[in-house]
Short mmCIF file of C-alpha atoms in Angstrom, two decimals:
data_model
loop_
_atom_site.label_atom_id
_atom_site.label_comp_id
_atom_site.label_asym_id
_atom_site.label_seq_id
_atom_site.Cartn_x
_atom_site.Cartn_y
_atom_site.Cartn_z
CA MET R 350 1.27 -1.44 -16.71
CA LEU R 351 1.85 -3.20 -13.41
CA ALA R 352 1.33 -0.59 -10.70
CA TYR R 353 3.08 -0.89 -7.33
CA ARG R 354 2.19 0.73 -4.01
CA LEU R 355 3.68 0.44 -0.55
CA LEU R 356 0.96 0.97 2.03
CA THR R 357 2.19 2.16 5.43
CA GLU R 358 0.57 3.10 8.71
CA ASP R 359 1.01 2.83 12.45
CA ASP R 360 0.28 -0.67 13.78
CA THR R 361 -3.45 -0.06 14.31
CA SER R 362 -6.67 -1.30 12.78
CA GLU R 363 -6.36 1.65 10.36
CA PHE R 364 -3.53 -0.22 8.61
CA CYS R 365 -5.71 -3.31 8.20
CA HIS R 366 -8.52 -1.17 6.79
CA LYS R 367 -6.10 0.48 4.33
CA VAL R 368 -4.93 -2.92 3.04
CA THR R 369 -8.48 -4.32 2.95
CA ASP R 370 -9.65 -1.29 0.95
CA ALA R 371 -6.86 -1.81 -1.59
CA LEU R 372 -7.76 -5.50 -1.93
CA ALA R 373 -11.43 -4.60 -2.43
CA LYS R 374 -10.35 -2.27 -5.28
CA GLY R 375 -8.50 -5.07 -7.10
CA TRP R 376 -4.96 -4.70 -5.73
CA THR R 377 -3.02 -7.91 -4.97
CA LEU R 378 -0.71 -8.50 -2.03
CA TYR R 379 2.96 -8.53 -3.00
CA GLY R 380 5.26 -10.17 -0.48
CA ASP R 381 4.89 -10.34 3.27
CA PRO R 382 3.90 -7.46 5.53
CA GLN R 383 6.77 -5.74 7.32
CA TYR R 384 6.94 -4.23 10.80
CA ALA R 385 9.47 -1.82 12.23
CA PHE R 386 9.81 0.35 15.32
CA ASP R 387 9.77 4.09 14.60
CA ALA R 388 12.05 5.55 17.26
CA VAL R 389 10.94 9.12 16.53
CA SER R 390 7.24 8.45 17.19
CA GLY R 391 7.81 5.55 19.59
CA ARG R 392 5.37 3.38 17.61
CA MET R 393 5.43 0.24 15.56
CA ARG R 394 4.87 0.87 11.84
CA CYS R 395 3.46 -1.59 9.28
CA ALA R 396 4.04 -1.83 5.54
CA GLN R 397 2.48 -3.99 2.84
CA ALA R 398 3.30 -3.89 -0.85
CA VAL R 399 0.45 -4.32 -3.34
CA THR R 400 0.32 -4.48 -7.15
CA LYS R 401 -2.39 -4.04 -9.76
CA ARG R 402 -2.53 -4.46 -13.54
CA SER R 403 -3.90 -1.49 -15.46
CA ASP R 404 -4.47 -0.69 -19.12
CA ARG R 405 -3.38 2.90 -18.48
CA PRO R 406 0.14 3.73 -19.64
CA TYR R 407 2.59 4.64 -16.91
CA SER R 408 3.21 8.29 -16.15
CA PRO R 409 4.64 9.90 -13.02
CA ASP R 410 1.36 11.84 -12.85
CA VAL R 411 -0.73 8.67 -12.35
CA LYS R 412 -2.42 8.69 -8.95
CA LEU R 413 -1.92 5.06 -8.00
CA GLY R 414 -4.65 5.09 -5.35
CA GLU R 415 -7.17 5.95 -8.05
CA LEU R 416 -6.42 2.96 -10.32
#
């Protein structure tokens, strides 16, 4: 299975730590990071897609962060 996650967070160092943690756990960057203004919170938001190959079969119950 090729697992896919979209990591999101406010534009803070926490976002960078979230992406770095995923990379350290074997996830691979997929595409470019994205930024958008969240008018409700008044903050910039970041997003980065990541993928990871796994021998586990896909199921909606799979907790992707635990792969």
